[in-house]
CSV table of C-alpha atoms in Angstrom, one decimal:
chain,number,residue,atom,x,y,z
A,1,UNK,CA,17.8,-74.4,-22.3
A,2,UNK,CA,18.3,-77.7,-24.1
A,3,UNK,CA,16.2,-78.4,-27.2
A,4,UNK,CA,14.3,-81.2,-25.5
A,5,UNK,CA,13.5,-79.1,-22.5
A,6,UNK,CA,12.5,-76.1,-24.8
A,7,UNK,CA,10.0,-78.3,-26.6
A,8,UNK,CA,8.5,-79.5,-23.3
A,9,UNK,CA,8.3,-75.9,-22.1
A,10,UNK,CA,6.7,-74.6,-25.2
A,11,UNK,CA,4.3,-77.5,-25.5
A,12,UNK,CA,3.1,-76.8,-22.0
A,13,UNK,CA,2.6,-73.1,-22.9
A,14,UNK,CA,0.6,-74.1,-25.9
A,15,UNK,CA,-1.8,-76.2,-23.7
A,16,UNK,CA,-2.0,-73.3,-21.2
A,17,UNK,CA,-3.0,-70.7,-23.8
A,18,UNK,CA,-4.8,-72.7,-26.5
A,19,UNK,CA,-8.1,-72.8,-24.6
A,20,UNK,CA,-11.4,-70.9,-24.8
A,21,UNK,CA,-10.4,-68.3,-22.2
A,22,UNK,CA,-7.9,-67.1,-24.9
A,23,UNK,CA,-10.9,-65.7,-26.8
A,24,UNK,CA,-11.8,-63.2,-24.0
A,25,UNK,CA,-9.2,-60.6,-25.1
A,26,UNK,CA,-8.3,-61.8,-28.6
A,27,UNK,CA,-9.7,-60.6,-32.0
A,28,UNK,CA,-10.5,-64.2,-32.9
A,29,UNK,CA,-13.6,-63.8,-30.8
A,30,UNK,CA,-15.2,-61.9,-33.7
A,31,UNK,CA,-15.6,-64.9,-36.2
A,32,UNK,CA,-16.7,-67.0,-33.3
A,33,UNK,CA,-20.0,-65.1,-33.5
A,34,UNK,CA,-20.9,-67.0,-36.7
A,35,UNK,CA,-21.7,-70.5,-37.8
A,36,UNK,CA,-21.8,-70.3,-41.6
A,37,UNK,CA,-18.4,-71.1,-43.1
A,38,UNK,CA,-18.3,-68.1,-45.3
A,39,UNK,CA,-19.4,-65.8,-42.5
A,40,UNK,CA,-16.6,-67.2,-40.3
A,41,UNK,CA,-13.9,-66.8,-42.9
A,42,UNK,CA,-14.9,-63.4,-44.1
A,43,UNK,CA,-15.3,-61.9,-40.6
A,44,UNK,CA,-11.9,-63.6,-39.7
A,45,UNK,CA,-10.2,-62.1,-42.8
A,46,UNK,CA,-11.5,-58.6,-42.2
A,47,UNK,CA,-10.7,-58.8,-38.4
A,48,UNK,CA,-7.2,-60.1,-39.1
A,49,UNK,CA,-6.7,-57.2,-41.7
A,50,UNK,CA,-7.0,-54.6,-38.9
A,51,UNK,CA,-5.2,-56.7,-36.2
A,52,UNK,CA,-2.5,-54.3,-35.3
A,53,UNK,CA,-2.2,-51.9,-32.4
A,54,UNK,CA,-4.3,-52.0,-29.3
A,55,UNK,CA,-6.3,-55.3,-29.1
A,56,UNK,CA,-9.3,-53.6,-27.4
A,57,UNK,CA,-9.5,-51.1,-30.3
A,58,UNK,CA,-9.1,-54.0,-32.9
A,59,UNK,CA,-12.0,-55.8,-31.3
A,60,UNK,CA,-14.2,-52.7,-31.1
A,61,UNK,CA,-13.6,-51.8,-34.7
A,62,UNK,CA,-14.0,-55.3,-36.0
A,63,UNK,CA,-17.4,-55.4,-34.3
A,64,UNK,CA,-18.2,-52.1,-36.0
A,65,UNK,CA,-17.4,-53.7,-39.4
A,66,UNK,CA,-19.6,-56.6,-38.7
A,67,UNK,CA,-22.5,-54.3,-37.7
A,68,UNK,CA,-22.0,-52.3,-40.9
A,69,UNK,CA,-22.2,-55.6,-42.8
A,70,UNK,CA,-25.6,-56.3,-41.1
A,71,UNK,CA,-23.8,-59.1,-39.1
A,72,UNK,CA,-24.2,-61.2,-42.2
A,73,UNK,CA,-20.9,-60.5,-44.0
A,74,UNK,CA,-21.3,-63.2,-46.7
A,75,UNK,CA,-24.8,-62.2,-47.7
A,76,UNK,CA,-23.9,-58.5,-47.7
A,77,UNK,CA,-20.7,-59.0,-49.8
A,78,UNK,CA,-22.5,-61.1,-52.4
A,79,UNK,CA,-25.6,-58.9,-52.7
A,80,UNK,CA,-24.6,-55.4,-51.9
A,81,UNK,CA,-25.1,-52.6,-54.4
A,82,UNK,CA,-22.8,-49.6,-55.0
A,83,UNK,CA,-25.1,-47.3,-53.0
A,84,UNK,CA,-24.9,-49.7,-50.0
A,85,UNK,CA,-21.2,-48.8,-49.6
A,86,UNK,CA,-22.0,-45.3,-48.4
A,87,UNK,CA,-22.6,-46.7,-44.9
A,88,UNK,CA,-18.8,-47.2,-44.5
A,89,UNK,CA,-17.9,-43.6,-45.1
A,90,UNK,CA,-16.9,-42.9,-41.5
A,91,UNK,CA,-15.1,-46.1,-40.8
A,92,UNK,CA,-11.4,-45.9,-39.8
A,93,UNK,CA,-9.0,-48.1,-37.9
A,94,UNK,CA,-5.6,-46.5,-37.8
A,95,UNK,CA,-4.5,-46.3,-41.5
A,96,UNK,CA,-7.2,-48.6,-42.7
A,97,UNK,CA,-10.0,-46.3,-43.7
A,98,UNK,CA,-13.4,-46.3,-45.5
A,99,UNK,CA,-11.9,-46.3,-49.0
A,100,UNK,CA,-9.9,-49.4,-48.1
A,101,UNK,CA,-12.9,-51.2,-46.5
A,102,UNK,CA,-15.1,-50.4,-49.5
A,103,UNK,CA,-12.6,-52.0,-51.9
A,104,UNK,CA,-12.1,-55.0,-49.6
A,105,UNK,CA,-15.9,-55.6,-49.9
A,106,UNK,CA,-15.8,-55.3,-53.7
A,107,UNK,CA,-12.8,-57.5,-54.0
A,108,UNK,CA,-14.3,-60.2,-51.7
A,109,UNK,CA,-17.4,-60.2,-53.9
A,110,UNK,CA,-15.1,-60.8,-56.9
A,111,UNK,CA,-13.3,-63.6,-55.1
A,112,UNK,CA,-16.5,-65.5,-54.2
A,113,UNK,CA,-18.1,-65.0,-57.6
A,114,UNK,CA,-15.1,-65.6,-59.8
A,115,UNK,CA,-12.6,-67.7,-57.8
A,116,UNK,CA,-14.7,-70.0,-55.6
A,117,UNK,CA,-14.0,-68.2,-52.4
A,118,UNK,CA,-11.0,-67.5,-50.1
A,119,UNK,CA,-10.1,-71.1,-49.3
A,120,UNK,CA,-10.0,-72.1,-53.0
A,121,UNK,CA,-7.3,-69.4,-53.7
A,122,UNK,CA,-5.1,-70.4,-50.9
A,123,UNK,CA,-5.4,-74.1,-51.5
A,124,UNK,CA,-4.6,-73.7,-55.2
A,125,UNK,CA,-1.4,-71.8,-54.6
A,126,UNK,CA,0.1,-73.5,-51.6
A,127,UNK,CA,3.3,-75.1,-52.7
A,128,UNK,CA,6.5,-76.6,-51.3
A,129,UNK,CA,4.9,-77.2,-47.9
A,130,UNK,CA,4.4,-73.5,-47.4
A,131,UNK,CA,1.6,-70.9,-47.5
A,132,UNK,CA,3.9,-68.0,-48.3
A,133,UNK,CA,3.7,-68.3,-52.1
A,134,UNK,CA,-0.1,-68.7,-51.7
A,135,UNK,CA,-0.2,-65.4,-49.7
A,136,UNK,CA,1.7,-63.6,-52.5
A,137,UNK,CA,-0.6,-65.0,-55.2
A,138,UNK,CA,-3.6,-64.1,-53.0
A,139,UNK,CA,-2.5,-60.5,-53.1
A,140,UNK,CA,-2.3,-60.6,-56.9
A,141,UNK,CA,-5.9,-62.0,-57.1
A,142,UNK,CA,-7.2,-59.5,-54.5
A,143,UNK,CA,-6.0,-56.6,-56.6
A,144,UNK,CA,-6.8,-57.9,-60.0
A,145,UNK,CA,-9.7,-55.5,-60.3
A,146,UNK,CA,-9.4,-51.7,-60.4
A,147,UNK,CA,-8.3,-50.6,-56.9
A,148,UNK,CA,-7.1,-47.6,-54.9
A,149,UNK,CA,-3.3,-47.6,-54.9
A,150,UNK,CA,-3.2,-46.8,-51.2
A,151,UNK,CA,-5.1,-50.0,-50.3
A,152,UNK,CA,-2.4,-52.4,-51.6
A,153,UNK,CA,-0.4,-51.8,-48.4
A,154,UNK,CA,-3.0,-53.6,-46.4
A,155,UNK,CA,-2.3,-57.0,-47.9
A,156,UNK,CA,1.3,-58.2,-47.3
A,157,UNK,CA,3.5,-60.0,-49.8
A,158,UNK,CA,6.1,-62.5,-48.4
A,159,UNK,CA,7.7,-62.6,-51.8
A,160,UNK,CA,8.6,-58.9,-51.3
A,161,UNK,CA,10.1,-59.5,-47.8
A,162,UNK,CA,7.1,-59.3,-45.5
A,163,UNK,CA,6.5,-61.7,-42.6
A,164,UNK,CA,2.7,-61.3,-43.5
A,165,UNK,CA,1.8,-61.7,-39.8
A,166,UNK,CA,-1.9,-60.9,-40.2
A,167,UNK,CA,-2.5,-63.3,-43.0
A,168,UNK,CA,-0.5,-66.1,-41.4
A,169,UNK,CA,-2.6,-65.5,-38.3
A,170,UNK,CA,-5.8,-65.7,-40.4
A,171,UNK,CA,-4.6,-68.9,-41.9
A,172,UNK,CA,-3.9,-70.4,-38.5
A,173,UNK,CA,-7.5,-69.5,-37.5
A,174,UNK,CA,-8.9,-71.2,-40.6
A,175,UNK,CA,-6.7,-74.3,-40.8
A,176,UNK,CA,-5.8,-75.5,-37.3
A,177,UNK,CA,-8.4,-77.9,-35.8
A,178,UNK,CA,-11.2,-76.7,-33.5
A,179,UNK,CA,-10.5,-79.2,-30.8
A,180,UNK,CA,-9.8,-76.7,-28.1
A,181,UNK,CA,-12.5,-74.2,-29.2
A,182,UNK,CA,-10.0,-71.5,-30.4
A,183,UNK,CA,-9.1,-72.1,-34.0
A,184,UNK,CA,-11.8,-73.2,-36.5
A,185,UNK,CA,-10.4,-76.0,-38.7
A,186,UNK,CA,-12.9,-75.2,-41.5
A,187,UNK,CA,-10.2,-75.3,-44.2
A,188,UNK,CA,-9.4,-79.0,-44.2
A,189,UNK,CA,-8.0,-78.9,-47.7
A,190,UNK,CA,-4.8,-77.2,-46.4
A,191,UNK,CA,-2.5,-79.2,-44.1
A,192,UNK,CA,-1.5,-77.6,-40.8
A,193,UNK,CA,2.1,-78.6,-41.7
A,194,UNK,CA,2.1,-75.8,-44.3
A,195,UNK,CA,1.3,-73.1,-41.8
A,196,UNK,CA,3.7,-70.5,-40.4
A,197,UNK,CA,3.7,-69.0,-36.9
A,198,UNK,CA,2.5,-65.4,-37.2
A,199,UNK,CA,5.6,-63.3,-36.5
A,200,UNK,CA,5.2,-59.9,-34.8
A,201,UNK,CA,7.1,-57.9,-32.1
A,202,UNK,CA,5.8,-60.2,-29.3
A,203,UNK,CA,6.5,-63.6,-30.8
A,204,UNK,CA,9.7,-62.3,-32.4
A,205,UNK,CA,11.1,-61.0,-29.1
A,206,UNK,CA,10.3,-64.2,-27.2
A,207,UNK,CA,11.7,-66.4,-30.1
A,208,UNK,CA,15.0,-64.5,-29.9
A,209,UNK,CA,15.2,-64.9,-26.1
A,210,UNK,CA,14.7,-68.7,-26.6
A,211,UNK,CA,17.3,-68.8,-29.4
A,212,UNK,CA,14.7,-69.8,-32.0
A,213,UNK,CA,15.4,-66.7,-34.0
A,214,UNK,CA,18.6,-64.7,-34.6
A,215,UNK,CA,17.6,-62.3,-37.3
A,216,UNK,CA,16.8,-58.9,-35.8
A,217,UNK,CA,14.1,-57.8,-38.3
A,218,UNK,CA,10.6,-59.3,-38.3
A,219,UNK,CA,10.5,-60.0,-42.0
A,220,UNK,CA,10.2,-62.9,-44.4
A,221,UNK,CA,13.7,-64.2,-43.8
A,222,UNK,CA,13.1,-64.2,-40.1
A,223,UNK,CA,9.9,-66.1,-40.6
A,224,UNK,CA,11.7,-68.7,-42.6
A,225,UNK,CA,14.3,-69.1,-39.8
A,226,UNK,CA,11.6,-69.4,-37.2
A,227,UNK,CA,9.6,-71.8,-39.4
A,228,UNK,CA,12.7,-74.1,-39.6
A,229,UNK,CA,13.2,-74.2,-35.9
A,230,UNK,CA,9.5,-74.7,-35.0
A,231,UNK,CA,9.1,-77.5,-37.5
A,232,UNK,CA,11.9,-79.3,-35.7
A,233,UNK,CA,9.7,-79.4,-32.6
A,234,UNK,CA,6.4,-80.2,-34.5
A,235,UNK,CA,6.6,-80.7,-38.3
A,236,UNK,CA,2.9,-81.3,-38.5
A,237,UNK,CA,1.6,-78.3,-36.6
A,238,UNK,CA,4.3,-75.6,-36.2
A,239,UNK,CA,1.9,-72.7,-36.0
A,240,UNK,CA,0.6,-74.0,-32.6
A,241,UNK,CA,3.6,-72.4,-31.0
A,242,UNK,CA,2.0,-69.1,-31.8
A,243,UNK,CA,0.1,-69.6,-28.6
A,244,UNK,CA,3.2,-70.1,-26.6
A,245,UNK,CA,5.3,-67.3,-28.1
A,246,UNK,CA,2.5,-64.8,-28.1
A,247,UNK,CA,1.3,-65.8,-24.6
A,248,UNK,CA,4.7,-65.6,-23.1
A,249,UNK,CA,5.2,-62.2,-24.6
A,250,UNK,CA,1.9,-60.5,-24.1
A,251,UNK,CA,0.6,-62.1,-20.9
A,252,UNK,CA,3.9,-63.0,-19.1
A,253,UNK,CA,6.1,-60.2,-20.4
A,254,UNK,CA,8.8,-62.9,-20.9
């Protein structure tokens, strides 16, 4: 397929999947339950954190997290006491367990009280038209307080070779505009041009079939390669092609 034809094809797929019906089976439906900016970003971050495996299970367990947070995640995180964390004792999603979730709540409180919130950290550390250095620095901030060693695996670091799929997905949710009713566009301090397409097994396989990606591993180097090719098609909003690549892979078995 010629480059011009490929762009037309993928742009059409973006339009096809970037619409409210996408929410029906996608974890992004969880933050759509909220209207307060902080509730949206916290619920989105926690949902994205457990977004691997069966999507039905992801949605079910994300809803459980929100219920345990009294469906007011920002208020709970800011005002919880140590004793309140006992309610999370039985929570588990694959390898993300109650110990991990308890620390996430404690760390998020530190971030909102000491760093001005999630958006402020990512905005401060986005450089060279990329969010990958910001993701790496976010991990440093997230674990700047005493933490269980096991929990560090649940925040990826692009500077150590990870494609950081879940955080890149979270950033897409926060930064891309809300025009179609899917993404939120509540972080207007970060340009969409800085975003990267979340790279996972589905988007990676489709990208390879379309000659957008040659590297076999879904890692940071592969993400950089995919970034370069997607920016040739839309330098201002490369992450929009997540809808096309993911939709082709998951819904069309491309």
